[in-house]
Coordinates of C-alpha atoms and ligand atoms in Angstrom, one line a residue:
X1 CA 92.0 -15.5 -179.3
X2 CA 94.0 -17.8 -177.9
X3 CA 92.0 -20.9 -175.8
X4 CA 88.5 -19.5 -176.1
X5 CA 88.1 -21.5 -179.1
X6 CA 88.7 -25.5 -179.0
X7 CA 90.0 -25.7 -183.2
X8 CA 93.5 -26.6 -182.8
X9 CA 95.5 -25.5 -186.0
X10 CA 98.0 -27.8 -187.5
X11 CA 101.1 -25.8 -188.5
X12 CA 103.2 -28.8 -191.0
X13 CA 107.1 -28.1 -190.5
X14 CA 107.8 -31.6 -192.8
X15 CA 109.4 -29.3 -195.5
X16 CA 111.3 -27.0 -193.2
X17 CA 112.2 -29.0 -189.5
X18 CA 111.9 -32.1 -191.4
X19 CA 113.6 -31.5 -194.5
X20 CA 116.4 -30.3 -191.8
X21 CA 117.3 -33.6 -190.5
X22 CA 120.5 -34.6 -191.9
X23 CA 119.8 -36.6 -195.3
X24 CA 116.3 -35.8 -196.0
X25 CA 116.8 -33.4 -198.4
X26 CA 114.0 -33.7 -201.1
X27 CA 113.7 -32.1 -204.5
X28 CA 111.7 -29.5 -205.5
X29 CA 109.2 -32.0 -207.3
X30 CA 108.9 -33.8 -203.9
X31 CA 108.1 -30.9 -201.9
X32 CA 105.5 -29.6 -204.5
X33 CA 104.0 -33.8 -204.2
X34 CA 104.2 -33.5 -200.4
X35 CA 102.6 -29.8 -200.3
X36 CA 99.4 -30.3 -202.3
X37 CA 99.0 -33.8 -200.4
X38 CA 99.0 -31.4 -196.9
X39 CA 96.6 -28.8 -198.7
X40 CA 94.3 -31.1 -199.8
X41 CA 94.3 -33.2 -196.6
X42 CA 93.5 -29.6 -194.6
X43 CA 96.6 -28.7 -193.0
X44 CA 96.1 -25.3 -191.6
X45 CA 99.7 -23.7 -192.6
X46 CA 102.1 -25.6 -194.1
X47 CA 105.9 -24.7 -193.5
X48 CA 107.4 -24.8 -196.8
X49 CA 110.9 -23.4 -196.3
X50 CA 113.8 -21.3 -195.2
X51 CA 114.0 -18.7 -197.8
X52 CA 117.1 -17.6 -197.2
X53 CA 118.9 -20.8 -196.9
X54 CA 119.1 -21.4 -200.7
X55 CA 118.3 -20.3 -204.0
X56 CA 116.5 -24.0 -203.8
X57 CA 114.8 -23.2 -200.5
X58 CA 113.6 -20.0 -202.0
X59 CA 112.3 -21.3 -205.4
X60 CA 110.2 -24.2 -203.5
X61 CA 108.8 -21.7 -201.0
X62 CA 107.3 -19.1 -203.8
X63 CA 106.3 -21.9 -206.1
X64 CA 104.3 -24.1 -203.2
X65 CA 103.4 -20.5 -202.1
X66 CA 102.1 -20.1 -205.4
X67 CA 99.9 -23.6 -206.2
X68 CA 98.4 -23.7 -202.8
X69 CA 94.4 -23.9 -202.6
X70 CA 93.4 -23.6 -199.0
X71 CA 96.5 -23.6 -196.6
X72 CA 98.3 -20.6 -195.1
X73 CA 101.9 -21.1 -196.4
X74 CA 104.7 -19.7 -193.6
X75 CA 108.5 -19.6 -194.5
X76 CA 111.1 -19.3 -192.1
X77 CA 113.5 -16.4 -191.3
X78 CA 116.3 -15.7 -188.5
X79 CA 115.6 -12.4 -186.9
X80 CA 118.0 -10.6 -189.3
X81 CA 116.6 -8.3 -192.0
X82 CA 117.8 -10.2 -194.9
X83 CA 116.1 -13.1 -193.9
X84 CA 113.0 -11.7 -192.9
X85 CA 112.8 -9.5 -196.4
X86 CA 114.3 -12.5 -198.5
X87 CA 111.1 -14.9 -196.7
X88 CA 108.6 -11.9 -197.7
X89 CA 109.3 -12.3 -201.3
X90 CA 108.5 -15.9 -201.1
X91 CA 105.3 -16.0 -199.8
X92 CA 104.1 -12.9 -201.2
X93 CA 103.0 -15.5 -203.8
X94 CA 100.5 -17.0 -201.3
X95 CA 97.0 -16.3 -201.2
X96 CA 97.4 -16.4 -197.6
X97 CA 101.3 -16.1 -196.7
X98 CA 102.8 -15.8 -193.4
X99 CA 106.8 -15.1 -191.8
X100 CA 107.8 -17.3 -189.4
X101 CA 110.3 -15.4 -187.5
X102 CA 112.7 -16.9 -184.7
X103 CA 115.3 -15.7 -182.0
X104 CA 116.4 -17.4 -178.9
X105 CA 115.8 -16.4 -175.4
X106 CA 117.4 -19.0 -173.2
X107 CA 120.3 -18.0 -171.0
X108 CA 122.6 -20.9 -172.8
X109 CA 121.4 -19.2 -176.2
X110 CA 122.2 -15.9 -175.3
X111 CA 125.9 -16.5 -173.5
X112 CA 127.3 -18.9 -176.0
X113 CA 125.5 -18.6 -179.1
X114 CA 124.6 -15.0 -179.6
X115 CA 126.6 -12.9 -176.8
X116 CA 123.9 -10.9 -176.3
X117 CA 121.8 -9.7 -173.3
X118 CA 118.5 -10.0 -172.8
X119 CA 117.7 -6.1 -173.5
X120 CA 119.3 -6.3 -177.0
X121 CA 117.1 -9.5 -177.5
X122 CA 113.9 -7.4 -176.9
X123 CA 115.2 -4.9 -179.4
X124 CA 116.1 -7.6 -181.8
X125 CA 112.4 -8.9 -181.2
X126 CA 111.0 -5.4 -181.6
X127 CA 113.2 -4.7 -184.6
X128 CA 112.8 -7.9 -186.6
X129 CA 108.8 -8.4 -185.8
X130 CA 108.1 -4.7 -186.6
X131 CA 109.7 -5.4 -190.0
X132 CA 108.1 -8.7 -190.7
X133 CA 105.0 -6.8 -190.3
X134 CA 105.5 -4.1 -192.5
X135 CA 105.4 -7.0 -194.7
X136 CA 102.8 -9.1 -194.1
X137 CA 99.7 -8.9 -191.8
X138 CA 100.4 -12.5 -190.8
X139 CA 103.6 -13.1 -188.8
X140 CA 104.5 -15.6 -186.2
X141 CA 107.4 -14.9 -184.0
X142 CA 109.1 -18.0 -182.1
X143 CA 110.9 -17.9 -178.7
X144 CA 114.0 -20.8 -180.0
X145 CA 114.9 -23.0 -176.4
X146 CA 111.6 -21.5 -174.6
X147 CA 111.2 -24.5 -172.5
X148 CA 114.9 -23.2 -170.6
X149 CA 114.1 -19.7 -170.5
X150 CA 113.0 -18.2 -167.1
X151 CA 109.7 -17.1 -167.2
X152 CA 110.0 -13.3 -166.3
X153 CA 111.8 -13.0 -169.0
X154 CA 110.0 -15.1 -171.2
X155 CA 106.9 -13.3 -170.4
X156 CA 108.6 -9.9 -171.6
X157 CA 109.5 -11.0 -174.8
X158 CA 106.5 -12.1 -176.0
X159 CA 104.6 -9.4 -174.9
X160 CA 107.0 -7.5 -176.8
X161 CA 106.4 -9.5 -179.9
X162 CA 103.1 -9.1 -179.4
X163 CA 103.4 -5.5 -179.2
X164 CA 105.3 -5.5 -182.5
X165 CA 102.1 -7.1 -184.3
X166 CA 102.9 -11.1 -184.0
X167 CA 99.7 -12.7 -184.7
X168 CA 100.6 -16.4 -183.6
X169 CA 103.7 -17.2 -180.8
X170 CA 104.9 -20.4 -180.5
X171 CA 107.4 -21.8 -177.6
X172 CA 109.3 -24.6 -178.6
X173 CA 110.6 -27.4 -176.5
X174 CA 113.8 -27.1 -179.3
X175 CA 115.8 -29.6 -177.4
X176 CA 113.4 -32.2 -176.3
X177 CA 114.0 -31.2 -172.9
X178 CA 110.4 -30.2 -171.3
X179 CA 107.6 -33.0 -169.3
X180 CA 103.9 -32.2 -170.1
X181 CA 103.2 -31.0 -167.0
X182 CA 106.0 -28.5 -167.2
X183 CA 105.1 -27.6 -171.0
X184 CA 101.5 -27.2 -170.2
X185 CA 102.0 -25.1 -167.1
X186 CA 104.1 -23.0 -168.9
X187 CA 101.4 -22.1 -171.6
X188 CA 99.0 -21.3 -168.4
X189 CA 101.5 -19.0 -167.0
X190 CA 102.2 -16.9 -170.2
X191 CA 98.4 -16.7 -170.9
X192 CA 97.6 -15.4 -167.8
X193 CA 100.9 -13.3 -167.2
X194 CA 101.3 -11.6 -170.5
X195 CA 99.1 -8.3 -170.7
X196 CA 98.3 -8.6 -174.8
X197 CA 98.5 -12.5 -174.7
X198 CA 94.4 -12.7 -175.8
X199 CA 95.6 -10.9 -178.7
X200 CA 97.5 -13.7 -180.0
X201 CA 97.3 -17.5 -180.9
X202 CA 99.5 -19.8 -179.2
X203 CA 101.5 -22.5 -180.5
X204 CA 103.4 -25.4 -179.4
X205 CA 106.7 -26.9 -181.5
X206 CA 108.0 -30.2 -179.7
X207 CA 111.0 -32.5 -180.3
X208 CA 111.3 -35.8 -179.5
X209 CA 114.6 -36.2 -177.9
X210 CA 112.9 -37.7 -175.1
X211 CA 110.0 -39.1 -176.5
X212 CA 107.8 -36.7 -175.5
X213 CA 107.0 -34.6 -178.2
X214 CA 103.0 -35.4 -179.0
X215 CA 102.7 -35.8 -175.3
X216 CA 104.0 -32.5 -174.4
X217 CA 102.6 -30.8 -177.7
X218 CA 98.9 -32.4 -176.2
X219 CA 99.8 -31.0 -172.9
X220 CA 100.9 -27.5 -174.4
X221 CA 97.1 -27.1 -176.2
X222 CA 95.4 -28.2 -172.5
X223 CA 97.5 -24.9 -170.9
X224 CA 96.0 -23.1 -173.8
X225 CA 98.3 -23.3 -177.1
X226 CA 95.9 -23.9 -180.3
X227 CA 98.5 -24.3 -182.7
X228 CA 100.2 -27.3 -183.2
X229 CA 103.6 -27.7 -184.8
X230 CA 104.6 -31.0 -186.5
X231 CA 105.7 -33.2 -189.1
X232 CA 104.5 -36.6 -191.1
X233 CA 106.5 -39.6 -189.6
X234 CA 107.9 -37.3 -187.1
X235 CA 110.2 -36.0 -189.7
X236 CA 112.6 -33.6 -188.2
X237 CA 116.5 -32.5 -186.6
X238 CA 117.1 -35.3 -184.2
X239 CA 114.9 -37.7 -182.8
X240 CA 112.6 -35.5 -184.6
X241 CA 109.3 -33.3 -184.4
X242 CA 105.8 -34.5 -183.0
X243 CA 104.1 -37.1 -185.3
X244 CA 101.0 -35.0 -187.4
X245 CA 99.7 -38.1 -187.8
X246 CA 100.0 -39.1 -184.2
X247 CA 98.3 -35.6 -183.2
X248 CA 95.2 -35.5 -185.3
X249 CA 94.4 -39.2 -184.5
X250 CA 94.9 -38.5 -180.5
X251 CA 92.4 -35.5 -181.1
X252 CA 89.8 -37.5 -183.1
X253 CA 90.3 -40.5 -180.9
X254 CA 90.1 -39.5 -177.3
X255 CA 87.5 -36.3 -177.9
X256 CA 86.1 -37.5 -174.7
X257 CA 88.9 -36.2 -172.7
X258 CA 90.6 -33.8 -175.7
X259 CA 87.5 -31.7 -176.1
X260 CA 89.1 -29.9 -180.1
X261 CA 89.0 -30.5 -183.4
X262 CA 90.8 -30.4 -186.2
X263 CA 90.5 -29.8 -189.7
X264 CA 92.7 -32.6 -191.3
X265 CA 91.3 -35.1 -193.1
X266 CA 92.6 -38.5 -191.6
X267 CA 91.6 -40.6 -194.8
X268 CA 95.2 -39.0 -196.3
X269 CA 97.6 -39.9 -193.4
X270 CA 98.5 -43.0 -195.0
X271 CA 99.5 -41.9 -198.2
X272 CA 100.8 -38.4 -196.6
X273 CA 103.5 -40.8 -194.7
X274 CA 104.0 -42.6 -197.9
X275 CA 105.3 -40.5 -199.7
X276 CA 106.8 -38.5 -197.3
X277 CA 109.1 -41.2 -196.5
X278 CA 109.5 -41.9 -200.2
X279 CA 111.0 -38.6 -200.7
X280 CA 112.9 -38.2 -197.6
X281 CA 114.3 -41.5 -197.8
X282 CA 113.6 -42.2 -194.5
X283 CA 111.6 -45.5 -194.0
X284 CA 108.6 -45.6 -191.4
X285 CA 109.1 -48.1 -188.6
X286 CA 107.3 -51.1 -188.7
X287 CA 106.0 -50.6 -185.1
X288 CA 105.2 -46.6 -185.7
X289 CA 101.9 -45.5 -184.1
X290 CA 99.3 -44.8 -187.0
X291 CA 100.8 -45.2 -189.9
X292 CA 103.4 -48.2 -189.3
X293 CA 102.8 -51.6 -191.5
X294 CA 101.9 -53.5 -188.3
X295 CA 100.1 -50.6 -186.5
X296 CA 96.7 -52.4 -187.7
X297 CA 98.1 -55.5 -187.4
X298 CA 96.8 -58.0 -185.2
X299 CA 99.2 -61.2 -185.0
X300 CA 98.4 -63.3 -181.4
X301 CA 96.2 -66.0 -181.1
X302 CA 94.1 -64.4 -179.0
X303 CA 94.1 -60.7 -180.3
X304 CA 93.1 -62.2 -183.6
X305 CA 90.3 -64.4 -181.9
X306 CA 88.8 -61.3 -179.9
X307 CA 88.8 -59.1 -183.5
X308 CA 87.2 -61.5 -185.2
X309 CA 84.4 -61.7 -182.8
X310 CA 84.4 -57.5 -182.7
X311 CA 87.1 -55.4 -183.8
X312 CA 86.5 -52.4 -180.8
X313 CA 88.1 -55.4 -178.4
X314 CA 92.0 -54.6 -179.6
X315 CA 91.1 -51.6 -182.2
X316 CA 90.8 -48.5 -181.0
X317 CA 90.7 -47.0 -184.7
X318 CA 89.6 -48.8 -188.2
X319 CA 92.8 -48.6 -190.3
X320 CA 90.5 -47.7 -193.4
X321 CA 89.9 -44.1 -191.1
X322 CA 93.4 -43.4 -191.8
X323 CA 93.8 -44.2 -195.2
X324 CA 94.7 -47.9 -195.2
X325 CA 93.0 -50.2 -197.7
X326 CA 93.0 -53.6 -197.7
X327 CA 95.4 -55.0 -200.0
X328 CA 94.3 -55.5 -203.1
X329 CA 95.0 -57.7 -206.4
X330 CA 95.0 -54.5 -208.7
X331 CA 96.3 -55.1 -212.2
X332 CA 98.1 -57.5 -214.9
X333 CA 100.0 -57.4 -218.1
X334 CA 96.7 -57.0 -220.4
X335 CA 95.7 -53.5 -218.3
X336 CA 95.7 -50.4 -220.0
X337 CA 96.7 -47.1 -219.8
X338 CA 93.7 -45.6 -218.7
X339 CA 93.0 -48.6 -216.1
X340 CA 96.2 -47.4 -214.5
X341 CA 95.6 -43.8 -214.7
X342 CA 92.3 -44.8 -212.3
X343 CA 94.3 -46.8 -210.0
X344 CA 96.8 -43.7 -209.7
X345 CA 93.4 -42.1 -209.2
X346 CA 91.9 -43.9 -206.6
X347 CA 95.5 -44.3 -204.5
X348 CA 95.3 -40.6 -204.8
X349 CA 98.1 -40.0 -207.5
X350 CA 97.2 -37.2 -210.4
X351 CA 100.9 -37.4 -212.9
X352 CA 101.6 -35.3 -215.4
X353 CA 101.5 -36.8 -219.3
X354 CA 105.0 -37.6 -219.2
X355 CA 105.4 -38.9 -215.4
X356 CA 102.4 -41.0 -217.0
X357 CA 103.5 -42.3 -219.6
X358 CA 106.7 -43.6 -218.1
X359 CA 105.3 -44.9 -215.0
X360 CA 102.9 -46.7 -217.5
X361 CA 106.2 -48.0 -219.0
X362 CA 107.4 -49.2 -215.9
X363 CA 104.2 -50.7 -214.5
X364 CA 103.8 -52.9 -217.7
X365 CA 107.4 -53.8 -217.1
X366 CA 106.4 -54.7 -213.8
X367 CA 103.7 -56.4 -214.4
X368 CA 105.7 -58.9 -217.7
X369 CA 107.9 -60.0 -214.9
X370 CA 105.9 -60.4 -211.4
X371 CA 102.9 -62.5 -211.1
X372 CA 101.0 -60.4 -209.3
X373 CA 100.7 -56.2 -209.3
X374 CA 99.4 -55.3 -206.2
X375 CA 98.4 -51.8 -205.1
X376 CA 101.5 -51.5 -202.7
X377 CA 103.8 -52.0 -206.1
X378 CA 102.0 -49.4 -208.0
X379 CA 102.7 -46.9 -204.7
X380 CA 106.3 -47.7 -205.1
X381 CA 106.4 -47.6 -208.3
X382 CA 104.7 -44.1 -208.6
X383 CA 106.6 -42.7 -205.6
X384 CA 109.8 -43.9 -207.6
X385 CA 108.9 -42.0 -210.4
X386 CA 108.1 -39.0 -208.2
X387 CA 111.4 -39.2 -206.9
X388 CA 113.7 -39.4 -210.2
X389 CA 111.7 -36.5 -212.2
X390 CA 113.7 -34.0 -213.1
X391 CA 117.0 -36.1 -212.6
X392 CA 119.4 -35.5 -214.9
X393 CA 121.8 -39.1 -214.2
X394 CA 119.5 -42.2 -214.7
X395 CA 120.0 -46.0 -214.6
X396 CA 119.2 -46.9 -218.0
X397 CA 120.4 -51.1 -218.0
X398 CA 122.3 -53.3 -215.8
X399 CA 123.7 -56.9 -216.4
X400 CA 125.2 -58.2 -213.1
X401 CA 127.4 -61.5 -213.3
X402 CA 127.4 -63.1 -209.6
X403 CA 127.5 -66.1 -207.9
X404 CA 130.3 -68.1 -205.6
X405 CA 133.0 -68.2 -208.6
X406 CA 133.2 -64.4 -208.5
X407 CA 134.6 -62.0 -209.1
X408 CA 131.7 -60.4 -209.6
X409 CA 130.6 -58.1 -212.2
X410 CA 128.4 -55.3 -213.3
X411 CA 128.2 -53.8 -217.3
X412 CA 126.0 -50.9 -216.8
X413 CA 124.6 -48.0 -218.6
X414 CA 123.4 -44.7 -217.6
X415 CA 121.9 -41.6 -219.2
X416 CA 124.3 -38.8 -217.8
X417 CA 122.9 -35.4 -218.9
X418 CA 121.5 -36.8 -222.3
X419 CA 124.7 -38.9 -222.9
X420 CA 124.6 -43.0 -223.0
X421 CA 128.0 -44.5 -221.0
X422 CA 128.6 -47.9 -220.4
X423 CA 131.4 -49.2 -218.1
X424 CA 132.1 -52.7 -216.8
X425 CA 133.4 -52.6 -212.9
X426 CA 133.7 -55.8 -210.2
X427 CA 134.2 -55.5 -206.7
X428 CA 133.4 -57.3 -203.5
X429 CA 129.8 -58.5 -204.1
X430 CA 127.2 -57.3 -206.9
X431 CA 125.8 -54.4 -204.9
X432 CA 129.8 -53.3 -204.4
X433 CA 130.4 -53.8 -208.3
X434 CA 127.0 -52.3 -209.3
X435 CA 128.3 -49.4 -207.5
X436 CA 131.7 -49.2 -208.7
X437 CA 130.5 -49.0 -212.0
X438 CA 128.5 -46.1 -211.6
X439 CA 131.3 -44.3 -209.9
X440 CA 133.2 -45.6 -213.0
X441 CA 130.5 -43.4 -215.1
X442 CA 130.2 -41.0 -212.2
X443 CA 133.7 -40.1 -210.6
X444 CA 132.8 -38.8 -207.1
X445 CA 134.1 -38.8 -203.4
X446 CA 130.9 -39.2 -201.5
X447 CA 131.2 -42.3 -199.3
X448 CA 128.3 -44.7 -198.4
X449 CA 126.1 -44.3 -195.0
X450 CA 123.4 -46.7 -195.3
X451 CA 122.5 -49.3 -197.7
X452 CA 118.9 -50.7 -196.8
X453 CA 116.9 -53.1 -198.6
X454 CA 113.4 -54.3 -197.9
X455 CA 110.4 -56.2 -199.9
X456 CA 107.3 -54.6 -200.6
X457 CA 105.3 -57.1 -200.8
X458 CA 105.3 -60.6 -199.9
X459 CA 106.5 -63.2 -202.2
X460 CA 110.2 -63.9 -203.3
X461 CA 109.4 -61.9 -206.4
X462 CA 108.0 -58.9 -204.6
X463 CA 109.5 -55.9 -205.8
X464 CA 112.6 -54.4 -203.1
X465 CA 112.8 -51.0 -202.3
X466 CA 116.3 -49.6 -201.5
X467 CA 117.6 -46.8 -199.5
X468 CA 120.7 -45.6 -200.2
X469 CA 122.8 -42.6 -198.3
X470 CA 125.4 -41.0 -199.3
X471 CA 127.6 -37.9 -197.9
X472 CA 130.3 -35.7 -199.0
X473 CA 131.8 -32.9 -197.7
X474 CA 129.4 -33.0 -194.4
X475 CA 126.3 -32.8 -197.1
X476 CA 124.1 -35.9 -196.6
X477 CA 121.6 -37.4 -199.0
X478 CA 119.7 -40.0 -199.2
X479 CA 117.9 -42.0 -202.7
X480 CA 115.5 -44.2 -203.0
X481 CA 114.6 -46.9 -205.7
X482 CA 112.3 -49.8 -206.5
X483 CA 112.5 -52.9 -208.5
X484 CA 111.7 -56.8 -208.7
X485 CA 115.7 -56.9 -209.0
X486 CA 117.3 -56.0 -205.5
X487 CA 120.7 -54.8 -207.7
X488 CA 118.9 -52.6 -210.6
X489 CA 116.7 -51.0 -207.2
X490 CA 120.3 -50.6 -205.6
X491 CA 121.5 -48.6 -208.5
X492 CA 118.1 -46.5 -209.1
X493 CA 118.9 -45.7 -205.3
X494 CA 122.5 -45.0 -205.0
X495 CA 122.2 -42.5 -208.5
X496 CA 119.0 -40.7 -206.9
X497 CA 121.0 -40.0 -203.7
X498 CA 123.8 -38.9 -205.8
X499 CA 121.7 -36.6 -208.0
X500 CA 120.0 -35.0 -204.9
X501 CA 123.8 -34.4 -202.8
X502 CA 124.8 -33.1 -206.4
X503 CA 121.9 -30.5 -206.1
X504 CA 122.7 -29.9 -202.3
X505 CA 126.3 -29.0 -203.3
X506 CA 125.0 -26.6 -206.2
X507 CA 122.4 -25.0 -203.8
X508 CA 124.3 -24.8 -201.0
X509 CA 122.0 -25.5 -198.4
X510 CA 123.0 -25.4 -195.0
X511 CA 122.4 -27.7 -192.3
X512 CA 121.6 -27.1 -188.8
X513 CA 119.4 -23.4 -188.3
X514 CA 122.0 -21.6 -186.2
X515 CA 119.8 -18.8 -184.4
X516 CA 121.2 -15.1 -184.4
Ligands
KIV1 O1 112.9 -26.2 -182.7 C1 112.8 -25.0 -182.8 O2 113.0 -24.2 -181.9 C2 112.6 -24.5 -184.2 C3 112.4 -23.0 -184.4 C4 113.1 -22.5 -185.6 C5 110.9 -22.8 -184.4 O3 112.5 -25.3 -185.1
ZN2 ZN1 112.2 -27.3 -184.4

């Protein structure tokens, strides 16, 4: 079962690992956005929680559990019985569920994290995979810190997983530690050691602490592995998980020497890291491999003379395989609402009638005050929307007075649980008042992390997208929030981030995964 066949699975941890990294928390509407994007776009099992973690965790789990079309949908659990049972209920709601069940087998795990020895792991392992199964035919049993656990002993703990009925086992590389050739050898010696191991489907599950993670992950499926675990934009605890975008289009591109396939559509990458990084508030590096805003781009003289004459000389993939279009003067004042629902269409947004109608709103908003509507606004625009449904605090209007004779000064008024306030604040700068006065509206503690602004487009009246993050009481979240004016984007931003730490605190989800 394991490397007799070359399709290599893609097992998405976005909503799970990557939702773990501190500030990424997304909202229920976000996860549901970014699960259907991963089910349509042929992810083979897509992560979609910790169950136990929160009442929030829980509801996202059975509800993506319960709109998915094609992909297997896994949720996590320690190897405690609570967790495991609590993870059942969650994706019994699948068509096709699976428990992702985890303990740690490295001698540093086992001394200072669990005191435990290595027999009472092995009857941990048997215990808690035994259960899982009882529940569901489909479980997957992880080895946490595998890459620093001696083999012998690795070796007898998944065979005893194995034993217990774990259909997939993945070792992870959970500190970034492992080289390819030491990940990949690994795999071989498991595979061939391991009595049962044909009975089973290997994975791999890298981080990128060292920048190694699709590199080792690639090295992990030539020892054998043919599952492959990893995030959009690398999303994850740290310097973060392997790239799924970075995976598929390594496959596809270099099938000469990577002789598997894969059954992810590339065309949705783009959009998949969109709005990924629209939810999580984490923005995509310029320079990222794939989906990056230059990775297409082709800027020297002599780069741009060689594409010109044939693009194969510097490109070793078309953008438009991955999703990118070429920009595109899309819409004006006089286009109507069902012009803009096929534009949502066609950049691969379906909204419900009232996400609709006041993204319409907005976009004829938009388009009264900049000159131009390009696709890229609409994106932001949309993704903006996504992000603030269901928020119970909005931005409703904001007057800033600025300028060198200061003090400066913002009157602003918000929506706050179906009541209009208005409060006048200054401070140090119109970003500073602007967020004074919603603290003036909003009395909190949370302290600012990041403030980030950049331009969507070109043009000085492209619309600015701003990141805001914000923590309180070691909770972290970050908001997001678009607009022609930089100061109405900062306060769309700074209330988003304060809705989603508001619904972290009233959740209670924790951070780091501590393993049993
Ligand atoms: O990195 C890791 O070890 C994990 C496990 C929970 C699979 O994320
Ligand atoms: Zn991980």
């Amino acid at each position: 079962m394991s490397a007799s066949d070359n399709q290599v699975r893609i097992f998405d941890t976005t909503l799970r690992d990557g939702e773990q990294s501190p500030g990424a928390s997304m909202t229920l509407e976000e996860k549901l956005a970014i699960a259907e994007i991963l089910d349509d776009m042929g992810v083979d099992i897509i992560e979609a929680g910790f169950p136990i973690a929160s009442n929030g965790d829980f509801e996202a789990v059975s509800e993506i559990a319960k709109n998915a079309k094609n992909s297997v949908i896994a949720g996590l659990a320690r190897a405690i019985h609570a967790d495991i049972d609590r993870c059942g209920e969650a994706v019994k709601h699948a068509e096709k569920g699976r428990i992702h069940t985890f303990v740690s087998t490295s001698p540093i795990h086992l001394k200072f994290q669990m005191n435990k020895t290595e027999d009472q792991v092995v009857d941990i392992i048997t215990d808690t995979v035994t259960r899982a199964r009882n529940l569901i035919d489909d479980v997957e049993w992880s080895a946490m810190d595998a890459t620093r656990t001696p083999i012998d002993y690795l070796c007898r703990c998944v065979e005893t997983a194995i034993k217990c009925g774990a259909t997939t086992i993945n070792l992870p590389d959970t500190v970034g530690y492992a080289t390819p050739d030491e990940y990949k050898k690994m795999f071989e010696d498991i595979i061939e050691r391991v009595p049962n191991s044909d009975q089973a489907i290997f994975s791999v599950h890298c981080h990128d602490d060292l920048g190694l993670a699709v590199a080792n992950s690639l090295a992990g499926v030539a020892g054998g592995a043919r599952q492959v675990e990893c995030t959009i934009n690398g999303l994850g605890e740290r310097a973060g998980n392997a790239a799924l975008e970075e995976i598929v289009m390594a496959i596809r591109t270099r099938s000469d020497i990577l002789p598997y396939s894969c059954n992810v559509d590339p065309h949705y990458l783009t959009r998949a890291s969109k709005l990924v990084s629209a939810a999580s508030g984490f923005a995509v590096q310029y320079n990222k491999a794939i989906v990056g805003k230059n990775a297409f781009a082709h800027e020297s003289g002599i780069h741009q003379d060689g594409m010109l004459k044939n693009a194969e000389t510097y490109e070793i993939m078309r953008p438009e395989d991955v999703g990118v279009k070429a920009t595109s003067l899309v819409m004006g004042k006089h286009s109507g609402r069902h012009a803009f629902k096929d534009k949502l269409k066609e950049l691969g947004f379906e909204l419900g009638d009232n996400a609709l109608q006041d993204a319409f709103r907005r976009f004829k908003d938009l388009a009264d005050r900049k000159k131009h509507v390009y696709d890229e606004d609409i994106e932001a625009l949309v993704e903006n929307e996504i992000a603030i449904a269901g928020e119970n605090t909005k931005v409703l209007s904001l007057t800033v007075i600025a300028g060198t004779g200061g003090p400066q000064k913002a009157i602003l008024t918000m929506d706050v649980n179906g009541v209009h306030e208005t409060r006048e604040a200054t401070g140090d700068g119109p970003v500073d008042a602007t967020f004074n006065a919603i603290k003036a509206i909003v009395p909190h503690e949370a302290t600012l992390q990041l403030y980030q602004v950049h331009a969507v487009t070109e043009g000085t009246d492209a619309q600015a997208e701003v990141s805001v993050r914000l923590e309180s009481g070691g909770r972290i979240a970050t908001g997001k929030g678009a607009d022609t004016d930089t100061l109405v984007a900062s306060a769309r931003a700074y209330v988003s981030a304060m809705n989603k730490l508001e619904m972290r605190q009233q959740t209670g989800n924790p951070g780091a995964l501590q393993a049993v």
